[in-house]
Each structure stands twice: as structure tokens, then as C-alpha cells.
Amino acid sequence: MGQIVAAMAMTHSPGLTGWFDRAPMPQQLLAKKALDEMRWRLEAAKPDVILGFSNDHLLNWPINNVPEFTVGIGEEHVGPADWYDEWLAMETKYHIPGDAKLARYIVREGARRRIAFAYLRQMQFDDGFSVPMHYLNPYNAIPLVPISMNCTVPPIPLPARSYEVGVTLREMIKAYPDHTRVAVLATGGLSHEPGGPRYFWVDEAFDLWFLELLKRGDHAALLRECTLEKMEAAGSGGTAELLAWIMALAFTQGPAEVLAYMPAIAWRSGTGMVIWNEMA
Amino acid sequence: MASVDKCDATLPLNEMMFYVRKSKELRERWTTDLAGLCREFGVSQAEYEALRDQDVKKLHDLGVHQYYVPQMLRLFYGASANSNAHPALEAYKRAYPEESARALALADRLEREGGQGR
């Protein structure tokens, strides 16, 4: 049986690796401190695998065929994709072990539970997983099962749908036949509008409001109040990356611990790091 | 309508970008024969001209996915650490002066307040 041993969420802005030093020094220090704290807590949980939720930035699938969710089922994950080498300032490729057995179980069992998970044996990686792995899994020691979702090409899943998929995944992990310690990691957000008219903008008020909702720990209230429309108003095509956080929320109960928040315009994203201390 | 909802998933330029990002050969064609590359993907004259002119607003209005627009500009100018003075981002300031000015004013205010975070 699978056991959820950690749940956390963080921004995956390419600026966190690509142009980290463009942000004001206090933001750099705060981000580093929070990311170190996340890594220590992740390592302390001794997971056998990271179950990662992020979004594909039109890299793996052409725009005429964008699945709602995709699982990377490879034995190994290699990244970043060439296009992102310079963008992310990653001079060498990382090689992270996968957990093909668990990943294929998720695809098969998801179908039985009426969720169509597409899959890739060789998923390509942009900032969504590359940036968090750089900071949280720097020695590639913890295997990764990546699940990407579509939050950029309409129709975008609603928060309730994302939470529902998270709940189903939680039940699937708990029903997994092997004893496996699973750490859940969501990446994306907070407010930003990549490539849109407000490309430079960060909606600090939305971000603080969203983080307060997480701190309250009331999932029903969050799902009721944090609509897709509100996310889009805070930054279209980017803020909805928080749907990955809402998937992770389904693995938790109680309040989230907000490690840091920065309205990091230099990194083109409201930037935050969050940990949940109580698993559902 | 949120800006991402303006995306026209059937636009040939959107299809073209998917393949250009993956192919060194196509990226070279981008710099040496952009018009020919566009013709091969069925890109319309209006799309081609907006691309050639790096007209961010027109690209959005035509239905280019907004995420692809900075990446198109990268193909013209390179990544170069994405600073606010980068020519690719200058194109955004031209297209959306009000939005850009508001954001940069916010950045200035935050900087004055000490670089903040909490």
C-alpha cells in the first residue's frame, strides 16, 4: 500500500534558475531559504518517489492535441529539453530515475476510475519540473513520477475537476499494492501571465488571498471561492498553474504552512513555497 | 475574455512553433528563410507579417498562443537572461504600454520598499 509522506508546492518560474540574480537580493535570500527548507523536509520524509504535478508548456503535445493529464512512465527522465537549456541556464542535462511500475499503474488504474491519463515514455521537460528538481532533488536521488496537466490551452480544467483528480489519485496511491512512500510535489503559479498583455505583472493581492485560503485549510471554501475566472483575472494562462497545487491539496488536510511569498516581477511570477504538515 | 482564450488552436503559426522549438534545422530556417518556412506550414500572409514585424499585439489578435509569443521573440533575439531592457521585452512595452508601465511602476515601488517578500 502506498503511503503519502509529504506534500508541498512551489513556483517553477524559469527565473529561479535562468536569471535568479535579476531579482532584488531580499527576494533571492528568501527564495533560497525557503527552497532549502523544502529540500530538508522532503529528504526527512524519506520518500521512495516524488509524485509531481505540473503543467506542460506546449512542449510535449502539439496544440491540436492537448490531453488534460499526462503521466511520464519512463524508467528515467532526462531534462531539460534542448530548447530550455539556455532559458533555464542549465548547462548539463539531469537524469532522474523514474518509477515506471507506479506510473503505469496510475495510467491503468486511472482508466478504471474514468480518468484518461495520456502517457509518454520519454516525457520532455521544461521549467515545470526542471526548476523544482534543481532545488529539491539536486542529486537526482529520489525517483520521479511526473504528471503534467493542461492549464494553458482552453478548455482549462476547473478547480473542482483538479481536486477530484487529486482525490482519485490519492485513493489510487493508497490502493497501490507495493509499500511505497510517496511525496507529493505541486509546481506552478502564483499569479503571472506568460506572454500575455500583462507579461510583466504580478497580482500580489490575489497571491496573498490565495495563500490565506491555503492557511485556513478549508478545502471546500477554497474550491468555492477560488474560481478559474479569479485565477485568469490574476494572470491569464499562468495563474491557473495553481490547479497543480489544488491537486496536491487533495492529499492533505489542515492548514498549509507558507514558507515564503515574493511578488517577484523580475522572475515574472508571484513566487511562493508551501508545505502541508498533515496528510489526508 | 481572458487573454489566453484568444488563442486559435487551429492557427498554422501555432502548429509551426511546436515543431520549430524542437528542431535545430527549423530554427536555422527561421533566421535564413522565415518566409519559406511559413509557406511550408501554411501560415497566412497576415500571420507572417505580424511575425516578421514582431508585432506582439497583432500576433495575439490573430490567435497566436500567448505563451509562444516571447518564444518567437527569443528566436529573433536570443534568451539573454530575460531582463527588462531586452529587445524582446521592449516589443511588449510597445504593444502594451499601459500594462507594461503599470507593471514596471509596481516593480519600482517594490524595489523602493526594500525588495520585500514575506
Coordinates of C-alpha atoms in Angstrom, one line a residue:
Chain A
M1 CA 0.0 0.0 0.0
G2 CA 1.2 3.5 -0.8
Q3 CA 1.8 6.0 1.9
I4 CA 1.7 9.7 1.4
V5 CA 4.6 11.1 3.5
A6 CA 4.9 14.7 2.3
A7 CA 3.0 17.3 0.3
M8 CA 4.4 20.6 -0.8
A9 CA 4.1 23.2 -3.6
M10 CA 6.3 25.8 -5.2
T11 CA 6.6 28.2 -8.1
H12 CA 8.5 26.9 -11.0
S13 CA 9.4 30.2 -12.7
P14 CA 12.3 29.8 -15.1
G15 CA 13.8 32.9 -13.5
L16 CA 14.5 30.9 -10.4
T17 CA 17.4 29.3 -12.3
G18 CA 17.6 31.3 -15.5
W19 CA 18.0 34.8 -14.2
F20 CA 17.9 34.3 -10.4
D21 CA 20.2 37.3 -9.7
R22 CA 17.9 39.7 -11.5
A23 CA 15.6 39.8 -8.5
P24 CA 16.2 42.1 -5.5
M25 CA 18.6 40.5 -3.0
P26 CA 16.0 40.1 -0.3
Q27 CA 13.9 38.0 -2.7
Q28 CA 16.9 35.9 -3.6
L29 CA 17.7 35.2 0.0
L30 CA 14.1 34.5 0.9
A31 CA 13.6 32.1 -2.0
K32 CA 16.9 30.2 -1.2
K33 CA 16.0 29.9 2.4
A34 CA 12.5 28.5 1.6
L35 CA 13.8 26.1 -1.0
D36 CA 16.5 24.8 1.4
E37 CA 13.7 24.2 3.9
M38 CA 11.6 22.4 1.4
R39 CA 14.5 20.2 0.4
W40 CA 15.4 19.3 4.0
R41 CA 11.7 18.5 4.8
L42 CA 11.5 16.4 1.6
E43 CA 14.6 14.4 2.5
A44 CA 13.5 14.0 6.1
A45 CA 10.2 12.4 4.8
K46 CA 12.4 9.7 3.2
P47 CA 10.2 9.2 0.1
D48 CA 10.7 6.3 -2.3
V49 CA 9.2 8.5 -5.1
I50 CA 8.1 12.0 -5.8
L51 CA 4.7 12.2 -7.4
G52 CA 4.9 15.5 -9.2
F53 CA 2.1 17.7 -10.6
S54 CA 2.9 20.5 -13.1
N55 CA 1.8 21.7 -16.5
D56 CA 3.1 21.2 -19.9
H57 CA 4.2 24.4 -21.6
L58 CA 3.2 23.3 -25.1
L59 CA 6.3 21.2 -25.3
N60 CA 5.1 17.6 -25.2
W61 CA 2.0 17.9 -27.2
P62 CA 1.1 19.9 -30.3
I63 CA -1.6 22.4 -29.9
N64 CA -4.1 20.3 -31.9
N65 CA -4.0 17.5 -29.4
V66 CA -3.5 18.5 -25.8
P67 CA -4.5 15.9 -23.2
E68 CA -5.9 17.0 -19.9
F69 CA -3.4 15.0 -17.9
T70 CA -0.2 13.1 -19.0
V71 CA 2.0 10.7 -17.0
G72 CA 5.7 10.2 -17.7
I73 CA 6.1 6.5 -17.5
G74 CA 9.8 6.2 -18.4
E75 CA 12.5 4.3 -16.4
E76 CA 14.5 7.5 -16.5
H77 CA 13.7 11.2 -17.0
V78 CA 16.2 13.4 -18.9
G79 CA 16.0 17.2 -19.0
P80 CA 15.7 19.9 -19.7
A81 CA 14.7 19.7 -23.3
D82 CA 17.2 21.4 -25.6
W83 CA 15.1 24.5 -26.1
Y84 CA 15.2 25.2 -22.4
D85 CA 19.0 24.8 -21.8
E86 CA 19.8 28.5 -22.2
W87 CA 16.5 29.7 -20.8
L88 CA 17.0 27.8 -17.6
A89 CA 20.7 28.3 -17.5
M90 CA 21.2 24.6 -17.1
E91 CA 24.4 23.6 -18.8
T92 CA 24.2 19.9 -18.3
K93 CA 21.2 17.5 -18.5
Y94 CA 19.9 15.9 -15.4
H95 CA 19.0 12.2 -15.3
I96 CA 16.3 11.3 -12.7
P97 CA 15.2 7.8 -12.2
G98 CA 11.5 7.2 -12.9
D99 CA 9.2 4.7 -11.3
A100 CA 7.7 3.0 -14.3
K101 CA 5.8 0.5 -12.3
L102 CA 3.9 3.1 -10.3
A103 CA 3.5 5.4 -13.3
R104 CA 2.0 2.6 -15.4
Y105 CA -0.3 1.7 -12.5
I106 CA -1.6 5.2 -12.4
V107 CA -2.4 5.2 -16.2
R108 CA -4.1 1.8 -16.0
E109 CA -6.0 2.4 -12.7
G110 CA -6.9 5.9 -13.8
A111 CA -8.7 4.5 -16.8
R112 CA -10.7 2.1 -14.5
R113 CA -11.7 5.1 -12.4
R114 CA -12.7 7.1 -15.5
I115 CA -9.7 9.4 -15.8
A116 CA -8.0 9.5 -19.1
F117 CA -4.3 9.8 -18.4
A118 CA -2.2 10.1 -21.5
Y119 CA 1.3 8.9 -21.1
L120 CA 4.8 9.4 -22.5
R121 CA 7.7 7.0 -22.2
Q122 CA 10.1 9.9 -22.9
M123 CA 8.5 13.0 -21.5
Q124 CA 10.3 16.2 -22.3
F125 CA 10.9 18.7 -19.5
D126 CA 10.6 22.4 -19.4
D127 CA 10.7 24.7 -16.3
G128 CA 7.7 22.9 -14.7
F129 CA 9.8 20.0 -13.4
S130 CA 13.3 21.1 -14.2
V131 CA 13.3 24.1 -11.8
P132 CA 11.9 22.2 -8.8
M133 CA 14.1 19.2 -9.3
H134 CA 17.2 21.5 -9.5
Y135 CA 16.4 22.8 -6.0
L136 CA 14.7 19.9 -4.3
N137 CA 16.3 16.8 -5.8
P138 CA 19.7 18.2 -6.8
Y139 CA 21.5 14.8 -6.8
N140 CA 18.7 13.1 -8.7
A141 CA 18.5 10.7 -5.8
I142 CA 14.7 10.5 -5.5
P143 CA 12.8 8.8 -8.4
L144 CA 10.1 10.9 -10.0
V145 CA 6.7 10.2 -11.5
P146 CA 5.7 13.4 -13.3
I147 CA 2.1 14.1 -14.1
S148 CA 1.5 17.2 -16.3
M149 CA -1.8 18.8 -16.9
N150 CA -3.1 21.3 -19.4
C151 CA -3.7 24.7 -17.9
T152 CA -2.8 26.8 -20.9
V153 CA -4.8 25.7 -23.9
P154 CA -8.6 26.2 -23.5
P155 CA -10.5 24.4 -22.2
I156 CA -8.7 24.5 -18.9
P157 CA -9.8 22.1 -16.2
L158 CA -11.8 23.7 -13.4
P159 CA -10.5 23.7 -9.8
A160 CA -13.2 21.2 -8.8
R161 CA -12.0 18.8 -11.5
S162 CA -8.4 19.2 -10.5
Y163 CA -9.3 18.5 -6.8
E164 CA -11.4 15.5 -7.9
V165 CA -8.5 14.1 -9.9
G166 CA -6.3 14.7 -6.9
V167 CA -8.7 12.8 -4.6
T168 CA -8.8 9.9 -7.1
L169 CA -5.0 9.8 -7.3
R170 CA -4.8 9.8 -3.5
E171 CA -7.1 6.8 -3.4
M172 CA -5.1 5.1 -6.1
I173 CA -1.8 5.6 -4.3
K174 CA -3.3 4.2 -1.1
A175 CA -4.5 1.2 -3.0
Y176 CA -1.2 0.6 -4.7
P177 CA 0.0 -3.0 -3.9
D178 CA 3.6 -2.1 -3.1
H179 CA 4.6 -0.4 0.1
T180 CA 5.8 2.9 -1.3
R181 CA 6.5 6.2 0.4
V182 CA 5.2 8.9 -1.8
A183 CA 5.9 12.6 -1.6
V184 CA 3.5 14.9 -3.5
L185 CA 5.0 18.0 -5.1
A186 CA 2.9 20.5 -7.0
T187 CA 4.6 23.2 -9.1
G188 CA 3.4 26.3 -10.8
G189 CA 1.9 29.7 -10.1
L190 CA 1.4 32.0 -8.4
S191 CA 0.0 35.0 -10.4
H192 CA 1.6 35.5 -13.8
E193 CA 0.6 35.9 -17.4
P194 CA 3.3 34.3 -19.5
G195 CA 3.5 36.0 -22.9
G196 CA 0.2 37.9 -22.4
P197 CA -0.5 41.6 -22.3
R198 CA 0.4 41.6 -18.6
Y199 CA 3.6 39.7 -19.1
F200 CA 5.4 41.8 -16.5
W201 CA 2.6 41.9 -14.0
V202 CA 2.3 40.1 -10.6
D203 CA -1.0 40.3 -8.7
E204 CA 0.2 40.5 -5.2
A205 CA -3.3 40.9 -3.7
F206 CA -4.5 37.7 -5.4
D207 CA -1.5 35.8 -4.3
L208 CA -1.8 36.7 -0.7
W209 CA -5.5 36.0 -0.8
F210 CA -4.9 32.5 -2.2
L211 CA -2.2 31.7 0.3
E212 CA -4.5 32.8 3.1
L213 CA -7.1 30.3 1.8
L214 CA -4.4 27.6 2.0
K215 CA -3.5 28.6 5.5
R216 CA -7.2 28.3 6.5
G217 CA -7.1 24.7 5.4
D218 CA -10.8 24.7 4.4
H219 CA -10.8 22.8 1.1
A220 CA -14.5 23.4 0.4
A221 CA -14.1 27.1 0.9
L222 CA -11.1 27.3 -1.3
L223 CA -12.9 25.4 -4.1
R224 CA -15.9 27.6 -3.7
E225 CA -14.0 30.9 -3.7
C226 CA -11.0 30.3 -5.9
T227 CA -12.7 30.0 -9.3
L228 CA -10.9 29.7 -12.6
E229 CA -12.2 33.1 -13.5
K230 CA -10.4 34.6 -10.5
M231 CA -7.2 32.9 -11.4
E232 CA -7.5 34.1 -15.0
A233 CA -8.2 37.7 -13.8
A234 CA -5.0 37.5 -11.8
G235 CA -2.9 36.5 -14.8
S236 CA -4.3 34.6 -17.8
G237 CA -2.7 31.4 -18.9
G238 CA -0.3 31.2 -16.0
T239 CA -2.1 31.7 -12.6
A240 CA -4.1 28.6 -13.4
E241 CA -0.9 26.6 -12.9
L242 CA -2.2 26.7 -9.3
L243 CA -4.5 23.9 -10.4
A244 CA -1.5 21.6 -9.7
W245 CA -1.5 23.0 -6.1
I246 CA -5.2 22.1 -5.9
M247 CA -4.5 18.6 -6.9
A248 CA -1.9 18.4 -4.2
L249 CA -4.3 19.9 -1.7
A250 CA -6.4 16.7 -2.1
F251 CA -3.7 14.7 -0.4
T252 CA -3.7 16.9 2.7
Q253 CA -5.8 18.2 5.5
G254 CA -5.5 21.1 7.8
P255 CA -3.7 24.4 7.2
A256 CA -0.7 24.9 4.8
E257 CA 2.5 26.3 6.1
V258 CA 3.6 29.2 3.9
L259 CA 7.4 29.3 3.9
A260 CA 7.7 32.3 1.7
Y261 CA 6.0 34.7 -0.7
M262 CA 7.6 37.2 -3.1
P263 CA 5.9 39.3 -5.7
A264 CA 8.9 38.6 -7.9
I265 CA 8.4 40.7 -11.0
A266 CA 11.9 40.1 -12.1
W267 CA 11.2 36.3 -12.2
R268 CA 7.8 37.2 -14.0
S269 CA 5.7 35.4 -11.4
G270 CA 4.3 35.6 -7.9
T271 CA 6.7 33.2 -6.2
G272 CA 5.7 31.1 -3.2
M273 CA 6.7 27.9 -1.3
V274 CA 4.3 26.0 0.8
I275 CA 4.3 22.8 2.8
W276 CA 1.4 20.8 4.3
N277 CA 2.1 19.0 7.6
E278 CA -0.9 16.8 7.8
M279 CA -1.8 14.2 5.1
A280 CA -5.3 13.1 4.3
Chain B
M1 CA -12.4 37.2 -22.2
A2 CA -9.1 36.2 -20.6
S3 CA -6.2 36.7 -23.0
V4 CA -5.4 33.0 -23.3
D5 CA -9.0 32.5 -24.6
K6 CA -8.0 34.4 -27.7
C7 CA -5.8 31.5 -28.7
D8 CA -6.8 29.9 -32.0
A9 CA -5.6 26.3 -31.7
T10 CA -6.1 25.9 -35.5
L11 CA -3.8 28.7 -36.4
P12 CA -0.9 27.4 -38.6
L13 CA 1.6 29.6 -36.8
N14 CA 0.8 27.9 -33.5
E15 CA 1.4 24.5 -35.2
M16 CA 4.6 25.7 -36.7
M17 CA 6.1 26.9 -33.4
F18 CA 5.6 23.5 -31.8
Y19 CA 7.9 22.0 -34.4
V20 CA 10.4 24.9 -34.6
R21 CA 11.2 24.7 -30.9
K22 CA 12.1 21.0 -31.3
S23 CA 14.2 21.2 -34.5
K24 CA 17.6 22.8 -34.9
E25 CA 17.2 22.7 -38.6
L26 CA 13.9 24.6 -38.5
R27 CA 15.4 27.1 -36.1
E28 CA 18.1 27.8 -38.6
R29 CA 15.5 28.2 -41.4
W30 CA 13.8 30.8 -39.1
T31 CA 16.8 33.0 -39.4
T32 CA 17.7 32.4 -43.1
D33 CA 14.3 31.8 -44.7
L34 CA 11.4 32.7 -42.5
A35 CA 9.0 33.4 -45.4
G36 CA 9.7 29.9 -46.9
L37 CA 9.3 28.2 -43.6
C38 CA 6.0 29.9 -43.0
R39 CA 4.8 28.9 -46.5
E40 CA 5.6 25.3 -45.8
F41 CA 3.4 25.3 -42.7
G42 CA 0.5 27.1 -44.4
V43 CA 1.0 30.3 -42.4
S44 CA -1.2 33.2 -43.8
Q45 CA 0.3 36.4 -45.1
A46 CA -1.2 38.3 -42.1
E47 CA 0.4 35.9 -39.6
Y48 CA 3.7 36.1 -41.5
E49 CA 3.8 39.9 -41.5
A50 CA 2.9 40.1 -37.8
L51 CA 5.7 37.6 -37.1
R52 CA 8.2 39.4 -39.3
D53 CA 7.4 42.7 -37.7
Q54 CA 7.5 41.2 -34.2
D55 CA 4.1 42.8 -33.6
V56 CA 3.1 41.3 -30.3
K57 CA -0.4 42.7 -30.2
K58 CA -1.2 41.6 -33.8
L59 CA 0.1 38.1 -33.0
H60 CA -2.2 38.0 -30.0
D61 CA -5.1 39.3 -32.0
L62 CA -4.6 36.7 -34.7
G63 CA -4.8 33.9 -32.2
V64 CA -1.2 33.0 -31.6
H65 CA -1.0 31.3 -28.2
Q66 CA 0.4 34.0 -25.9
Y67 CA 3.0 31.6 -24.4
Y68 CA 4.6 31.2 -27.9
V69 CA 5.0 35.0 -28.4
P70 CA 8.0 35.5 -26.1
Q71 CA 9.5 32.4 -27.6
M72 CA 9.1 33.7 -31.1
L73 CA 10.9 36.8 -29.9
R74 CA 13.6 34.6 -28.4
L75 CA 14.2 33.2 -31.9
F76 CA 14.9 36.7 -33.2
Y77 CA 16.9 38.0 -30.2
G78 CA 18.1 35.1 -28.0
A79 CA 17.2 34.4 -24.4
S80 CA 19.7 36.8 -22.8
A81 CA 18.5 36.5 -19.2
N82 CA 15.1 38.0 -19.9
S83 CA 16.0 41.4 -18.5
N84 CA 13.5 44.3 -18.7
A85 CA 15.9 46.0 -21.2
H86 CA 16.0 43.0 -23.5
P87 CA 14.7 43.9 -27.0
A88 CA 12.2 41.1 -26.9
L89 CA 10.6 42.7 -23.9
E90 CA 10.8 46.1 -25.5
A91 CA 8.4 44.7 -28.1
Y92 CA 5.9 44.1 -25.3
K93 CA 6.3 47.6 -24.0
R94 CA 5.4 48.9 -27.5
A95 CA 2.4 46.6 -27.8
Y96 CA 1.0 47.2 -24.3
P97 CA 2.4 50.4 -23.0
E98 CA -0.2 50.9 -20.2
E99 CA 0.0 47.4 -18.9
S100 CA 3.8 47.4 -19.1
A101 CA 4.1 50.9 -17.4
R102 CA 1.8 49.7 -14.6
A103 CA 3.9 46.6 -14.0
L104 CA 7.2 48.5 -14.1
A105 CA 5.8 51.1 -11.7
L106 CA 4.9 48.2 -9.3
A107 CA 8.4 46.8 -9.7
D108 CA 9.9 50.2 -8.9
R109 CA 7.7 50.5 -5.8
L110 CA 8.5 47.1 -4.6
E111 CA 12.2 47.8 -5.1
R112 CA 11.9 51.0 -3.1
E113 CA 10.2 49.1 -0.3
G114 CA 13.3 47.0 0.1
G115 CA 13.0 44.2 -2.3
Q116 CA 10.4 42.6 0.1
G117 CA 8.9 39.2 0.5
R118 CA 7.3 37.6 3.5

